[in-house]
Amino acid sequence: LFSLSDIKVQYLTMIRFATRKMALLEQQVKHFAHQQRFMSVSHLRDLEATEKFRQLNHKSILYFTATWCPPCKAIRPVYEELSTKYEDVAFGKVDVDENSDAAVEFE
């Protein structure tokens, strides 16, 4: 049989372990949530996706870009940073070469 003090020590050890485990899980969740939020710029690959994005998101900003465009490359990190700062706004990205229909529609 175990003494009352043995049970108390085991109980306190389990509580400490559970507390550390919960803190670790909380850190992982925060890290994952930050990663998910960082990836908040939606790449809109066709006109249908672009229209649906605008219908589903009351507040949205579309960024029209091209892989060959130097100013577009300069704006990209700023745009991505804004998407993490303004969580109530949906940020979409349209590559004008890949999604020319949307580019023409919003010209």
Coordinates of C-alpha atoms in Angstrom, one line a residue:
L1 CA 0.0 0.0 0.0
F2 CA 1.0 3.6 -0.5
S3 CA 1.2 6.2 2.2
L4 CA -0.8 9.4 2.0
S5 CA 2.4 11.4 1.4
D6 CA 3.4 9.0 -1.5
I7 CA 0.0 9.6 -3.1
K8 CA 0.3 13.3 -2.6
V9 CA 3.8 13.4 -4.2
Q10 CA 2.6 11.4 -7.2
Y11 CA -0.5 13.6 -7.5
L12 CA 1.6 16.8 -7.5
T13 CA 4.1 15.3 -10.0
M14 CA 1.2 14.5 -12.4
I15 CA -0.2 18.0 -12.0
R16 CA 3.2 19.6 -12.8
F17 CA 3.6 17.3 -15.8
A18 CA 0.0 18.1 -17.1
T19 CA 0.7 21.9 -16.6
R20 CA 3.9 21.7 -18.6
K21 CA 2.2 19.7 -21.3
M22 CA -0.6 22.2 -21.5
A23 CA 1.8 25.1 -21.8
L24 CA 3.7 23.3 -24.6
L25 CA 0.4 22.6 -26.4
E26 CA -0.6 26.2 -26.0
Q27 CA 2.7 27.3 -27.6
Q28 CA 2.2 24.9 -30.5
V29 CA -1.3 26.1 -31.1
K30 CA -0.2 29.8 -31.0
H31 CA 2.6 29.0 -33.4
F32 CA 0.3 27.1 -35.8
A33 CA -2.3 29.9 -35.6
H34 CA 0.4 32.4 -36.5
Q35 CA 1.5 30.3 -39.4
Q36 CA -2.1 29.9 -40.6
R37 CA -2.7 33.6 -40.2
F38 CA 0.5 34.4 -42.1
M39 CA -0.8 32.4 -45.0
S40 CA -3.9 34.6 -45.2
V41 CA -3.4 35.9 -48.7
S42 CA -5.6 33.8 -51.0
H43 CA -4.1 33.0 -54.4
L44 CA -7.0 33.3 -56.8
R45 CA -6.3 31.2 -59.9
D46 CA -9.4 31.9 -62.0
L47 CA -12.2 34.3 -62.5
E48 CA -14.7 32.0 -60.7
A49 CA -12.5 31.8 -57.6
T50 CA -12.0 35.6 -57.7
E51 CA -15.7 36.3 -57.9
K52 CA -16.5 33.7 -55.1
F53 CA -13.7 35.3 -52.9
R54 CA -15.4 38.7 -53.3
Q55 CA -18.9 37.3 -52.6
L56 CA -17.8 35.5 -49.5
N57 CA -15.7 38.3 -48.0
H58 CA -17.5 41.5 -47.1
K59 CA -14.2 43.4 -46.8
S60 CA -11.6 42.4 -49.3
I61 CA -8.6 43.7 -51.1
L62 CA -7.4 42.2 -54.4
Y63 CA -3.7 42.5 -55.3
F64 CA -3.0 42.2 -59.1
T65 CA 0.5 41.0 -59.7
A66 CA 2.9 39.3 -62.2
T67 CA 5.9 37.2 -61.5
W68 CA 8.0 39.3 -63.9
C69 CA 7.0 42.7 -62.4
P70 CA 9.7 44.3 -60.1
P71 CA 7.3 46.7 -58.4
C72 CA 5.0 43.8 -57.7
K73 CA 7.8 41.9 -56.1
A74 CA 8.6 44.9 -53.9
I75 CA 4.9 45.3 -52.8
R76 CA 4.4 41.6 -52.0
P77 CA 6.0 41.5 -48.5
V78 CA 4.1 44.7 -47.5
Y79 CA 0.8 43.2 -48.7
E80 CA 1.5 39.9 -46.8
E81 CA 2.3 41.9 -43.6
L82 CA -0.9 43.9 -44.0
S83 CA -2.9 40.6 -44.3
T84 CA -1.6 39.6 -40.8
K85 CA -2.3 43.0 -39.3
Y86 CA -5.9 43.4 -40.5
E87 CA -7.6 40.1 -39.6
D88 CA -11.1 41.4 -40.5
V89 CA -10.1 42.0 -44.1
A90 CA -9.7 39.2 -46.7
F91 CA -6.6 39.6 -48.9
G92 CA -6.6 38.1 -52.4
K93 CA -3.8 37.8 -54.9
V94 CA -4.4 37.6 -58.7
D95 CA -1.5 36.8 -61.1
V96 CA -2.5 38.7 -64.2
D97 CA -0.8 36.1 -66.5
E98 CA -2.3 33.1 -64.8
N99 CA -5.8 34.7 -64.3
S100 CA -6.1 37.1 -67.2
D101 CA -9.9 36.9 -67.1
A102 CA -10.0 38.4 -63.6
A103 CA -7.4 41.0 -64.6
V104 CA -9.6 42.1 -67.6
E105 CA -12.8 42.1 -65.4
F106 CA -11.2 44.4 -62.9
E107 CA -9.3 46.6 -65.3

